[in-house]
C-alpha cells in the first residue's frame, strides 16, 4: 500500500517532535546535573547563575554561618536556610543552620527542637548527631546521649577517638551505666574497642567494673577478651583481691566451682586469664587443651630441648598457710632427667619458689605427683602457678599430658 503525501508529512512532523522532545529532555537532565554538581562543588556560583537548588541554598547557608568575619553573616545564613526549607522542607542541613543560629543567639530551646526535627528526618547527619550527643551529655540525659553516640559510631568508626572519651567520662556517673550498657549490648561494631578503651582509660577501675558487671546481666555478657583488660589493670596496680573478686563475679552461672586452682582438669572452663589458664605458645613450646588417649580432657604440652620455657600459668590468691599441690602426669617416654616442672612463686618475690614439683620420663601411663608448701604471712598476697618445660639432653622435644591439678589446704 502506498503512503499518501499527507501521511508522510504527519510522520515527518512526529519524528521531528520526538527529536525535539529528546533534545529538551537531554537539556533538562544536563541542567539538573549541572545544578547538582554546582551545589556540591560551588554553591555560591550556582546561586549567582540562577541555578538555586535546596542543596546549594543550604550549603551557602552553612558557609555563611561559619564565616564570622563577615558582618550580618548570621542573618544571611538564616535567610538562605529558610529559602532552602521552602524549596525542600526535609533539608536537614538547613534545619541545622537555623538551630545553630538560634543557639548562638541564646535560644537553646528552639535550637534543640530544630535539631530533634533534623534528626527525625535523617540519622545520617554527623553534625546533628554530634550536637545532640553533646547537649544530652551536658543535660545528663543519658538515654538520648547513648542513642546519639551509637548513631555516630555506627556511621563512622573514626569517630571513636572523639566519642569514646566523652562516653567514658559520662560513665563515671552510675546513673549513666544502664542506658549506655543497653547500647553496648546491642552493638556489633564498636562494642569490643569501647570496652577495651574503657578498661584502659576510665578514671577509676571501678567505673569500668560497673559497666562490665551490668553487661554481665544482659543476654550478651562480656567475653573473656573484653574483661581481661580490666582484670589485668587491677593486677598491674597490685589489687589482686579486687581483680579476683571482679573475675569471680563475671563468671557465668554454669562455670565450675571456683576452687584454689581453677579448671584443674583442663576442660576448658569459661573465664578470662590470668585467673584462668593462660596457654603460652612461644619459644618453641606449645600448650593445648585436648582429649588424651583415654578420651578425657587434659593439657598437652610440648617443650624444646635447648632451654627452659613456660607453657601455661594461672594467677592464684592463696592466703597464708600450709598447702599441698598435686596432680596427674603422663610424660612420654624416651628422654632422661627432669623434663617438666610445676612452680609456685610469690608475685612480689620475683623468682623465689614457694613450691616446685618436677616430672621425668618413667613408667608408661599416668602417675601422681604432689608437694607440700607454705605461703608466708607477709609479702605473698598473690602467686603464679606455672608449668615449665626444662632443658634436657638431645635434640627432640619433650611431651607430656596433665590433669587433676589441685591445691588443698593442710591447716596452719
mmCIF file with all atom_site columns, C-alpha atoms in Angstrom, residues 39-238:
data_model
loop_
_atom_site.group_PDB
_atom_site.id
_atom_site.type_symbol
_atom_site.label_atom_id
_atom_site.label_alt_id
_atom_site.label_comp_id
_atom_site.label_asym_id
_atom_site.label_entity_id
_atom_site.label_seq_id
_atom_site.pdbx_PDB_ins_code
_atom_site.Cartn_x
_atom_site.Cartn_y
_atom_site.Cartn_z
_atom_site.occupancy
_atom_site.B_iso_or_equiv
_atom_site.pdbx_formal_charge
_atom_site.auth_seq_id
_atom_site.auth_comp_id
_atom_site.auth_asym_id
_atom_site.auth_atom_id
_atom_site.pdbx_PDB_model_num
ATOM 1   C CA . UNK A 1 39  ? 25.529 22.594  44.551 1.00 0.00 ? 39  UNK A CA 1
ATOM 2   C CA . UNK A 1 40  ? 28.180 20.143  45.695 1.00 0.00 ? 40  UNK A CA 1
ATOM 3   C CA . UNK A 1 41  ? 31.268 21.934  44.403 1.00 0.00 ? 41  UNK A CA 1
ATOM 4   C CA . UNK A 1 42  ? 30.480 25.635  44.115 1.00 0.00 ? 42  UNK A CA 1
ATOM 5   C CA . UNK A 1 43  ? 27.150 26.533  45.719 1.00 0.00 ? 43  UNK A CA 1
ATOM 6   C CA . UNK A 1 44  ? 27.864 30.279  45.596 1.00 0.00 ? 44  UNK A CA 1
ATOM 7   C CA . UNK A 1 45  ? 28.378 30.015  41.826 1.00 0.00 ? 45  UNK A CA 1
ATOM 8   C CA . UNK A 1 46  ? 25.124 28.067  41.493 1.00 0.00 ? 46  UNK A CA 1
ATOM 9   C CA . UNK A 1 47  ? 23.211 30.890  43.166 1.00 0.00 ? 47  UNK A CA 1
ATOM 10  C CA . UNK A 1 48  ? 24.969 33.535  41.069 1.00 0.00 ? 48  UNK A CA 1
ATOM 11  C CA . UNK A 1 49  ? 23.973 31.674  37.878 1.00 0.00 ? 49  UNK A CA 1
ATOM 12  C CA . UNK A 1 50  ? 20.345 31.430  38.947 1.00 0.00 ? 50  UNK A CA 1
ATOM 13  C CA . UNK A 1 51  ? 20.613 27.668  39.488 1.00 0.00 ? 51  UNK A CA 1
ATOM 14  C CA . UNK A 1 52  ? 19.442 27.750  43.087 1.00 0.00 ? 52  UNK A CA 1
ATOM 15  C CA . UNK A 1 53  ? 18.635 24.294  44.424 1.00 0.00 ? 53  UNK A CA 1
ATOM 16  C CA . UNK A 1 54  ? 17.807 23.346  48.027 1.00 0.00 ? 54  UNK A CA 1
ATOM 17  C CA . UNK A 1 55  ? 21.251 21.756  48.284 1.00 0.00 ? 55  UNK A CA 1
ATOM 18  C CA . UNK A 1 56  ? 23.010 24.911  47.053 1.00 0.00 ? 56  UNK A CA 1
ATOM 19  C CA . UNK A 1 57  ? 20.936 27.141  49.327 1.00 0.00 ? 57  UNK A CA 1
ATOM 20  C CA . UNK A 1 58  ? 21.642 25.070  52.450 1.00 0.00 ? 58  UNK A CA 1
ATOM 21  C CA . UNK A 1 59  ? 25.343 24.804  51.539 1.00 0.00 ? 59  UNK A CA 1
ATOM 22  C CA . UNK A 1 60  ? 25.619 28.576  51.215 1.00 0.00 ? 60  UNK A CA 1
ATOM 23  C CA . UNK A 1 61  ? 23.691 28.982  54.479 1.00 0.00 ? 61  UNK A CA 1
ATOM 24  C CA . UNK A 1 62  ? 26.172 26.724  56.282 1.00 0.00 ? 62  UNK A CA 1
ATOM 25  C CA . UNK A 1 63  ? 29.140 28.574  54.763 1.00 0.00 ? 63  UNK A CA 1
ATOM 26  C CA . UNK A 1 64  ? 27.755 31.977  55.719 1.00 0.00 ? 64  UNK A CA 1
ATOM 27  C CA . UNK A 1 65  ? 27.088 30.856  59.286 1.00 0.00 ? 65  UNK A CA 1
ATOM 28  C CA . UNK A 1 66  ? 30.681 29.631  59.626 1.00 0.00 ? 66  UNK A CA 1
ATOM 29  C CA . UNK A 1 67  ? 32.193 32.859  58.220 1.00 0.00 ? 67  UNK A CA 1
ATOM 30  C CA . UNK A 1 68  ? 32.027 35.053  61.320 1.00 0.00 ? 68  UNK A CA 1
ATOM 31  C CA . UNK A 1 69  ? 34.386 37.587  59.709 1.00 0.00 ? 69  UNK A CA 1
ATOM 32  C CA . UNK A 1 70  ? 31.553 38.928  57.528 1.00 0.00 ? 70  UNK A CA 1
ATOM 33  C CA . UNK A 1 71  ? 29.036 41.362  59.082 1.00 0.00 ? 71  UNK A CA 1
ATOM 34  C CA . UNK A 1 72  ? 25.482 40.039  59.069 1.00 0.00 ? 72  UNK A CA 1
ATOM 35  C CA . UNK A 1 73  ? 26.635 36.511  58.344 1.00 0.00 ? 73  UNK A CA 1
ATOM 36  C CA . UNK A 1 74  ? 24.064 35.073  60.752 1.00 0.00 ? 74  UNK A CA 1
ATOM 37  C CA . UNK A 1 75  ? 21.157 36.880  59.091 1.00 0.00 ? 75  UNK A CA 1
ATOM 38  C CA . UNK A 1 76  ? 22.367 35.754  55.635 1.00 0.00 ? 76  UNK A CA 1
ATOM 39  C CA . UNK A 1 77  ? 22.656 32.187  56.855 1.00 0.00 ? 77  UNK A CA 1
ATOM 40  C CA . UNK A 1 78  ? 19.143 32.276  58.277 1.00 0.00 ? 78  UNK A CA 1
ATOM 41  C CA . UNK A 1 79  ? 17.700 33.715  55.043 1.00 0.00 ? 79  UNK A CA 1
ATOM 42  C CA . UNK A 1 80  ? 19.322 31.103  52.808 1.00 0.00 ? 80  UNK A CA 1
ATOM 43  C CA . UNK A 1 81  ? 18.361 28.287  55.185 1.00 0.00 ? 81  UNK A CA 1
ATOM 44  C CA . UNK A 1 82  ? 14.728 29.386  55.143 1.00 0.00 ? 82  UNK A CA 1
ATOM 45  C CA . UNK A 1 83  ? 14.759 29.543  51.340 1.00 0.00 ? 83  UNK A CA 1
ATOM 46  C CA . UNK A 1 84  ? 16.207 26.024  51.270 1.00 0.00 ? 84  UNK A CA 1
ATOM 47  C CA . UNK A 1 85  ? 13.453 24.757  53.576 1.00 0.00 ? 85  UNK A CA 1
ATOM 48  C CA . UNK A 1 86  ? 10.803 26.468  51.455 1.00 0.00 ? 86  UNK A CA 1
ATOM 49  C CA . UNK A 1 87  ? 12.109 24.574  48.430 1.00 0.00 ? 87  UNK A CA 1
ATOM 50  C CA . UNK A 1 88  ? 12.691 21.312  50.347 1.00 0.00 ? 88  UNK A CA 1
ATOM 51  C CA . UNK A 1 89  ? 11.098 21.081  53.810 1.00 0.00 ? 89  UNK A CA 1
ATOM 52  C CA . UNK A 1 90  ? 13.171 17.957  54.627 1.00 0.00 ? 90  UNK A CA 1
ATOM 53  C CA . UNK A 1 91  ? 16.603 19.563  54.164 1.00 0.00 ? 91  UNK A CA 1
ATOM 54  C CA . UNK A 1 92  ? 18.309 18.656  57.461 1.00 0.00 ? 92  UNK A CA 1
ATOM 55  C CA . UNK A 1 93  ? 21.356 20.837  56.737 1.00 0.00 ? 93  UNK A CA 1
ATOM 56  C CA . UNK A 1 94  ? 19.165 23.928  56.501 1.00 0.00 ? 94  UNK A CA 1
ATOM 57  C CA . UNK A 1 95  ? 17.462 22.993  59.759 1.00 0.00 ? 95  UNK A CA 1
ATOM 58  C CA . UNK A 1 96  ? 20.862 22.563  61.341 1.00 0.00 ? 96  UNK A CA 1
ATOM 59  C CA . UNK A 1 97  ? 21.874 26.092  60.264 1.00 0.00 ? 97  UNK A CA 1
ATOM 60  C CA . UNK A 1 98  ? 18.724 27.567  61.811 1.00 0.00 ? 98  UNK A CA 1
ATOM 61  C CA . UNK A 1 99  ? 19.331 25.583  65.003 1.00 0.00 ? 99  UNK A CA 1
ATOM 62  C CA . UNK A 1 100 ? 22.935 26.759  65.321 1.00 0.00 ? 100 UNK A CA 1
ATOM 63  C CA . UNK A 1 101 ? 21.980 30.384  64.715 1.00 0.00 ? 101 UNK A CA 1
ATOM 64  C CA . UNK A 1 102 ? 19.241 30.105  67.356 1.00 0.00 ? 102 UNK A CA 1
ATOM 65  C CA . UNK A 1 103 ? 21.737 28.552  69.770 1.00 0.00 ? 103 UNK A CA 1
ATOM 66  C CA . UNK A 1 104 ? 24.241 31.343  69.069 1.00 0.00 ? 104 UNK A CA 1
ATOM 67  C CA . UNK A 1 105 ? 21.583 33.911  69.915 1.00 0.00 ? 105 UNK A CA 1
ATOM 68  C CA . UNK A 1 106 ? 20.729 32.198  73.224 1.00 0.00 ? 106 UNK A CA 1
ATOM 69  C CA . UNK A 1 107 ? 17.712 30.267  72.034 1.00 0.00 ? 107 UNK A CA 1
ATOM 70  C CA . UNK A 1 108 ? 18.644 26.800  73.276 1.00 0.00 ? 108 UNK A CA 1
ATOM 71  C CA . UNK A 1 109 ? 15.055 25.520  73.333 1.00 0.00 ? 109 UNK A CA 1
ATOM 72  C CA . UNK A 1 110 ? 14.267 26.288  69.662 1.00 0.00 ? 110 UNK A CA 1
ATOM 73  C CA . UNK A 1 111 ? 17.764 25.105  68.709 1.00 0.00 ? 111 UNK A CA 1
ATOM 74  C CA . UNK A 1 112 ? 17.145 21.739  70.354 1.00 0.00 ? 112 UNK A CA 1
ATOM 75  C CA . UNK A 1 113 ? 13.709 21.476  68.757 1.00 0.00 ? 113 UNK A CA 1
ATOM 76  C CA . UNK A 1 114 ? 15.136 22.102  65.279 1.00 0.00 ? 114 UNK A CA 1
ATOM 77  C CA . UNK A 1 115 ? 17.965 19.622  65.825 1.00 0.00 ? 115 UNK A CA 1
ATOM 78  C CA . UNK A 1 116 ? 15.499 16.978  67.007 1.00 0.00 ? 116 UNK A CA 1
ATOM 79  C CA . UNK A 1 117 ? 13.408 17.520  63.872 1.00 0.00 ? 117 UNK A CA 1
ATOM 80  C CA . UNK A 1 118 ? 16.526 17.238  61.702 1.00 0.00 ? 118 UNK A CA 1
ATOM 81  C CA . UNK A 1 119 ? 17.439 14.021  63.494 1.00 0.00 ? 119 UNK A CA 1
ATOM 82  C CA . UNK A 1 120 ? 13.990 12.562  62.838 1.00 0.00 ? 120 UNK A CA 1
ATOM 83  C CA . UNK A 1 121 ? 14.344 13.250  59.142 1.00 0.00 ? 121 UNK A CA 1
ATOM 84  C CA . UNK A 1 122 ? 17.778 11.698  58.908 1.00 0.00 ? 122 UNK A CA 1
ATOM 85  C CA . UNK A 1 123 ? 20.060 9.980   61.428 1.00 0.00 ? 123 UNK A CA 1
ATOM 86  C CA . UNK A 1 124 ? 22.928 10.137  58.940 1.00 0.00 ? 124 UNK A CA 1
ATOM 87  C CA . UNK A 1 125 ? 23.939 13.750  59.533 1.00 0.00 ? 125 UNK A CA 1
ATOM 88  C CA . UNK A 1 126 ? 27.006 13.539  61.770 1.00 0.00 ? 126 UNK A CA 1
ATOM 89  C CA . UNK A 1 127 ? 26.930 17.185  62.841 1.00 0.00 ? 127 UNK A CA 1
ATOM 90  C CA . UNK A 1 128 ? 23.343 16.914  64.056 1.00 0.00 ? 128 UNK A CA 1
ATOM 91  C CA . UNK A 1 129 ? 24.117 13.699  65.940 1.00 0.00 ? 129 UNK A CA 1
ATOM 92  C CA . UNK A 1 130 ? 27.212 15.249  67.497 1.00 0.00 ? 130 UNK A CA 1
ATOM 93  C CA . UNK A 1 131 ? 25.355 18.363  68.659 1.00 0.00 ? 131 UNK A CA 1
ATOM 94  C CA . UNK A 1 132 ? 22.538 16.335  70.182 1.00 0.00 ? 132 UNK A CA 1
ATOM 95  C CA . UNK A 1 133 ? 25.023 13.920  71.802 1.00 0.00 ? 133 UNK A CA 1
ATOM 96  C CA . UNK A 1 134 ? 26.988 16.686  73.490 1.00 0.00 ? 134 UNK A CA 1
ATOM 97  C CA . UNK A 1 135 ? 23.839 18.522  74.547 1.00 0.00 ? 135 UNK A CA 1
ATOM 98  C CA . UNK A 1 136 ? 22.402 15.341  76.066 1.00 0.00 ? 136 UNK A CA 1
ATOM 99  C CA . UNK A 1 137 ? 25.640 14.768  77.986 1.00 0.00 ? 137 UNK A CA 1
ATOM 100 C CA . UNK A 1 138 ? 25.539 18.336  79.284 1.00 0.00 ? 138 UNK A CA 1
ATOM 101 C CA . UNK A 1 139 ? 21.940 17.882  80.453 1.00 0.00 ? 139 UNK A CA 1
ATOM 102 C CA . UNK A 1 140 ? 22.546 14.416  81.923 1.00 0.00 ? 140 UNK A CA 1
ATOM 103 C CA . UNK A 1 141 ? 20.041 12.839  79.522 1.00 0.00 ? 141 UNK A CA 1
ATOM 104 C CA . UNK A 1 142 ? 21.915 9.535   79.389 1.00 0.00 ? 142 UNK A CA 1
ATOM 105 C CA . UNK A 1 143 ? 19.351 7.689   77.282 1.00 0.00 ? 143 UNK A CA 1
ATOM 106 C CA . UNK A 1 144 ? 19.470 10.276  74.499 1.00 0.00 ? 144 UNK A CA 1
ATOM 107 C CA . UNK A 1 145 ? 23.251 10.543  74.779 1.00 0.00 ? 145 UNK A CA 1
ATOM 108 C CA . UNK A 1 146 ? 23.643 6.794   74.353 1.00 0.00 ? 146 UNK A CA 1
ATOM 109 C CA . UNK A 1 147 ? 21.382 6.751   71.280 1.00 0.00 ? 147 UNK A CA 1
ATOM 110 C CA . UNK A 1 148 ? 23.274 9.582   69.577 1.00 0.00 ? 148 UNK A CA 1
ATOM 111 C CA . UNK A 1 149 ? 26.645 8.033   70.465 1.00 0.00 ? 149 UNK A CA 1
ATOM 112 C CA . UNK A 1 150 ? 25.504 4.783   68.871 1.00 0.00 ? 150 UNK A CA 1
ATOM 113 C CA . UNK A 1 151 ? 24.333 6.628   65.734 1.00 0.00 ? 151 UNK A CA 1
ATOM 114 C CA . UNK A 1 152 ? 27.720 8.375   65.421 1.00 0.00 ? 152 UNK A CA 1
ATOM 115 C CA . UNK A 1 153 ? 29.781 5.229   65.940 1.00 0.00 ? 153 UNK A CA 1
ATOM 116 C CA . UNK A 1 154 ? 27.722 3.126   63.545 1.00 0.00 ? 154 UNK A CA 1
ATOM 117 C CA . UNK A 1 155 ? 28.135 5.810   60.885 1.00 0.00 ? 155 UNK A CA 1
ATOM 118 C CA . UNK A 1 156 ? 31.924 6.252   61.102 1.00 0.00 ? 156 UNK A CA 1
ATOM 119 C CA . UNK A 1 157 ? 34.276 4.249   63.327 1.00 0.00 ? 157 UNK A CA 1
ATOM 120 C CA . UNK A 1 158 ? 36.897 7.008   63.030 1.00 0.00 ? 158 UNK A CA 1
ATOM 121 C CA . UNK A 1 159 ? 34.770 8.970   65.489 1.00 0.00 ? 159 UNK A CA 1
ATOM 122 C CA . UNK A 1 160 ? 35.778 6.557   68.263 1.00 0.00 ? 160 UNK A CA 1
ATOM 123 C CA . UNK A 1 161 ? 38.676 8.831   69.228 1.00 0.00 ? 161 UNK A CA 1
ATOM 124 C CA . UNK A 1 162 ? 36.204 11.672  69.894 1.00 0.00 ? 162 UNK A CA 1
ATOM 125 C CA . UNK A 1 163 ? 33.137 9.832   71.193 1.00 0.00 ? 163 UNK A CA 1
ATOM 126 C CA . UNK A 1 164 ? 34.771 7.208   73.443 1.00 0.00 ? 164 UNK A CA 1
ATOM 127 C CA . UNK A 1 165 ? 36.436 9.712   75.833 1.00 0.00 ? 165 UNK A CA 1
ATOM 128 C CA . UNK A 1 166 ? 33.139 11.561  76.340 1.00 0.00 ? 166 UNK A CA 1
ATOM 129 C CA . UNK A 1 167 ? 31.302 8.287   76.977 1.00 0.00 ? 167 UNK A CA 1
ATOM 130 C CA . UNK A 1 168 ? 33.967 7.203   79.474 1.00 0.00 ? 168 UNK A CA 1
ATOM 131 C CA . UNK A 1 169 ? 33.674 10.494  81.385 1.00 0.00 ? 169 UNK A CA 1
ATOM 132 C CA . UNK A 1 170 ? 29.876 10.132  81.434 1.00 0.00 ? 170 UNK A CA 1
ATOM 133 C CA . UNK A 1 171 ? 30.111 6.612   82.855 1.00 0.00 ? 171 UNK A CA 1
ATOM 134 C CA . UNK A 1 172 ? 31.797 7.977   85.967 1.00 0.00 ? 172 UNK A CA 1
ATOM 135 C CA . UNK A 1 173 ? 28.175 8.756   86.932 1.00 0.00 ? 173 UNK A CA 1
ATOM 136 C CA . UNK A 1 174 ? 26.479 5.468   87.938 1.00 0.00 ? 174 UNK A CA 1
ATOM 137 C CA . UNK A 1 175 ? 23.172 6.757   86.531 1.00 0.00 ? 175 UNK A CA 1
ATOM 138 C CA . UNK A 1 176 ? 24.654 6.660   83.014 1.00 0.00 ? 176 UNK A CA 1
ATOM 139 C CA . UNK A 1 177 ? 25.551 2.968   83.161 1.00 0.00 ? 177 UNK A CA 1
ATOM 140 C CA . UNK A 1 178 ? 22.204 1.332   82.328 1.00 0.00 ? 178 UNK A CA 1
ATOM 141 C CA . UNK A 1 179 ? 21.407 3.385   79.163 1.00 0.00 ? 179 UNK A CA 1
ATOM 142 C CA . UNK A 1 180 ? 24.912 3.056   77.760 1.00 0.00 ? 180 UNK A CA 1
ATOM 143 C CA . UNK A 1 181 ? 25.132 -0.667  78.591 1.00 0.00 ? 181 UNK A CA 1
ATOM 144 C CA . UNK A 1 182 ? 21.928 -1.213  76.634 1.00 0.00 ? 182 UNK A CA 1
ATOM 145 C CA . UNK A 1 183 ? 23.625 0.247   73.550 1.00 0.00 ? 183 UNK A CA 1
ATOM 146 C CA . UNK A 1 184 ? 26.869 -1.655  74.197 1.00 0.00 ? 184 UNK A CA 1
ATOM 147 C CA . UNK A 1 185 ? 24.971 -4.929  74.480 1.00 0.00 ? 185 UNK A CA 1
ATOM 148 C CA . UNK A 1 186 ? 23.301 -4.339  71.106 1.00 0.00 ? 186 UNK A CA 1
ATOM 149 C CA . UNK A 1 187 ? 26.384 -3.062  69.265 1.00 0.00 ? 187 UNK A CA 1
ATOM 150 C CA . UNK A 1 188 ? 28.157 -5.341  66.814 1.00 0.00 ? 188 UNK A CA 1
ATOM 151 C CA . UNK A 1 189 ? 30.865 -2.997  65.516 1.00 0.00 ? 189 UNK A CA 1
ATOM 152 C CA . UNK A 1 190 ? 32.115 -0.712  68.321 1.00 0.00 ? 190 UNK A CA 1
ATOM 153 C CA . UNK A 1 191 ? 31.429 -2.739  71.486 1.00 0.00 ? 191 UNK A CA 1
ATOM 154 C CA . UNK A 1 192 ? 34.797 -4.532  71.712 1.00 0.00 ? 192 UNK A CA 1
ATOM 155 C CA . UNK A 1 193 ? 37.009 -1.485  71.067 1.00 0.00 ? 193 UNK A CA 1
ATOM 156 C CA . UNK A 1 194 ? 34.966 0.582   73.521 1.00 0.00 ? 194 UNK A CA 1
ATOM 157 C CA . UNK A 1 195 ? 35.219 -1.947  76.366 1.00 0.00 ? 195 UNK A CA 1
ATOM 158 C CA . UNK A 1 196 ? 38.976 -2.166  75.870 1.00 0.00 ? 196 UNK A CA 1
ATOM 159 C CA . UNK A 1 197 ? 39.311 1.634   75.876 1.00 0.00 ? 197 UNK A CA 1
ATOM 160 C CA . UNK A 1 198 ? 37.032 1.924   78.914 1.00 0.00 ? 198 UNK A CA 1
ATOM 161 C CA . UNK A 1 199 ? 39.126 -0.612  80.816 1.00 0.00 ? 199 UNK A CA 1
ATOM 162 C CA . UNK A 1 200 ? 42.312 1.276   79.996 1.00 0.00 ? 200 UNK A CA 1
ATOM 163 C CA . UNK A 1 201 ? 41.163 4.895   80.325 1.00 0.00 ? 201 UNK A CA 1
ATOM 164 C CA . UNK A 1 202 ? 38.437 5.025   82.984 1.00 0.00 ? 202 UNK A CA 1
ATOM 165 C CA . UNK A 1 203 ? 39.405 7.446   85.766 1.00 0.00 ? 203 UNK A CA 1
ATOM 166 C CA . UNK A 1 204 ? 38.965 4.596   88.256 1.00 0.00 ? 204 UNK A CA 1
ATOM 167 C CA . UNK A 1 205 ? 38.803 0.845   87.570 1.00 0.00 ? 205 UNK A CA 1
ATOM 168 C CA . UNK A 1 206 ? 35.517 0.786   89.481 1.00 0.00 ? 206 UNK A CA 1
ATOM 169 C CA . UNK A 1 207 ? 33.898 2.880   86.705 1.00 0.00 ? 207 UNK A CA 1
ATOM 170 C CA . UNK A 1 208 ? 34.709 0.186   84.154 1.00 0.00 ? 208 UNK A CA 1
ATOM 171 C CA . UNK A 1 209 ? 33.787 -2.593  86.579 1.00 0.00 ? 209 UNK A CA 1
ATOM 172 C CA . UNK A 1 210 ? 30.249 -1.201  86.934 1.00 0.00 ? 210 UNK A CA 1
ATOM 173 C CA . UNK A 1 211 ? 29.820 -1.378  83.170 1.00 0.00 ? 211 UNK A CA 1
ATOM 174 C CA . UNK A 1 212 ? 31.147 -4.928  82.832 1.00 0.00 ? 212 UNK A CA 1
ATOM 175 C CA . UNK A 1 213 ? 29.025 -6.188  85.729 1.00 0.00 ? 213 UNK A CA 1
ATOM 176 C CA . UNK A 1 214 ? 25.905 -4.552  84.267 1.00 0.00 ? 214 UNK A CA 1
ATOM 177 C CA . UNK A 1 215 ? 26.745 -6.058  80.883 1.00 0.00 ? 215 UNK A CA 1
ATOM 178 C CA . UNK A 1 216 ? 27.103 -9.476  82.548 1.00 0.00 ? 216 UNK A CA 1
ATOM 179 C CA . UNK A 1 217 ? 23.390 -9.330  83.382 1.00 0.00 ? 217 UNK A CA 1
ATOM 180 C CA . UNK A 1 218 ? 22.404 -8.941  79.705 1.00 0.00 ? 218 UNK A CA 1
ATOM 181 C CA . UNK A 1 219 ? 21.983 -11.697 77.089 1.00 0.00 ? 219 UNK A CA 1
ATOM 182 C CA . UNK A 1 220 ? 25.440 -10.725 75.728 1.00 0.00 ? 220 UNK A CA 1
ATOM 183 C CA . UNK A 1 221 ? 27.811 -10.743 78.738 1.00 0.00 ? 221 UNK A CA 1
ATOM 184 C CA . UNK A 1 222 ? 31.466 -9.705  78.424 1.00 0.00 ? 222 UNK A CA 1
ATOM 185 C CA . UNK A 1 223 ? 33.655 -12.112 76.508 1.00 0.00 ? 223 UNK A CA 1
ATOM 186 C CA . UNK A 1 224 ? 36.975 -13.227 78.005 1.00 0.00 ? 224 UNK A CA 1
ATOM 187 C CA . UNK A 1 225 ? 38.972 -10.917 75.759 1.00 0.00 ? 225 UNK A CA 1
ATOM 188 C CA . UNK A 1 226 ? 36.759 -7.966  76.762 1.00 0.00 ? 226 UNK A CA 1
ATOM 189 C CA . UNK A 1 227 ? 37.038 -8.450  80.534 1.00 0.00 ? 227 UNK A CA 1
ATOM 190 C CA . UNK A 1 228 ? 40.737 -9.424  80.574 1.00 0.00 ? 228 UNK A CA 1
ATOM 191 C CA . UNK A 1 229 ? 41.931 -5.827  80.076 1.00 0.00 ? 229 UNK A CA 1
ATOM 192 C CA . UNK A 1 230 ? 40.240 -4.549  83.226 1.00 0.00 ? 230 UNK A CA 1
ATOM 193 C CA . UNK A 1 231 ? 41.193 -7.573  85.330 1.00 0.00 ? 231 UNK A CA 1
ATOM 194 C CA . UNK A 1 232 ? 44.820 -7.135  84.297 1.00 0.00 ? 232 UNK A CA 1
ATOM 195 C CA . UNK A 1 233 ? 44.601 -3.419  85.166 1.00 0.00 ? 233 UNK A CA 1
ATOM 196 C CA . UNK A 1 234 ? 43.707 -4.386  88.737 1.00 0.00 ? 234 UNK A CA 1
ATOM 197 C CA . UNK A 1 235 ? 46.570 -6.893  88.748 1.00 0.00 ? 235 UNK A CA 1
ATOM 198 C CA . UNK A 1 236 ? 49.057 -4.329  87.398 1.00 0.00 ? 236 UNK A CA 1
ATOM 199 C CA . UNK A 1 237 ? 48.076 -1.987  90.248 1.00 0.00 ? 237 UNK A CA 1
ATOM 200 C CA . UNK A 1 238 ? 48.685 -4.746  92.792 1.00 0.00 ? 238 UNK A CA 1
#
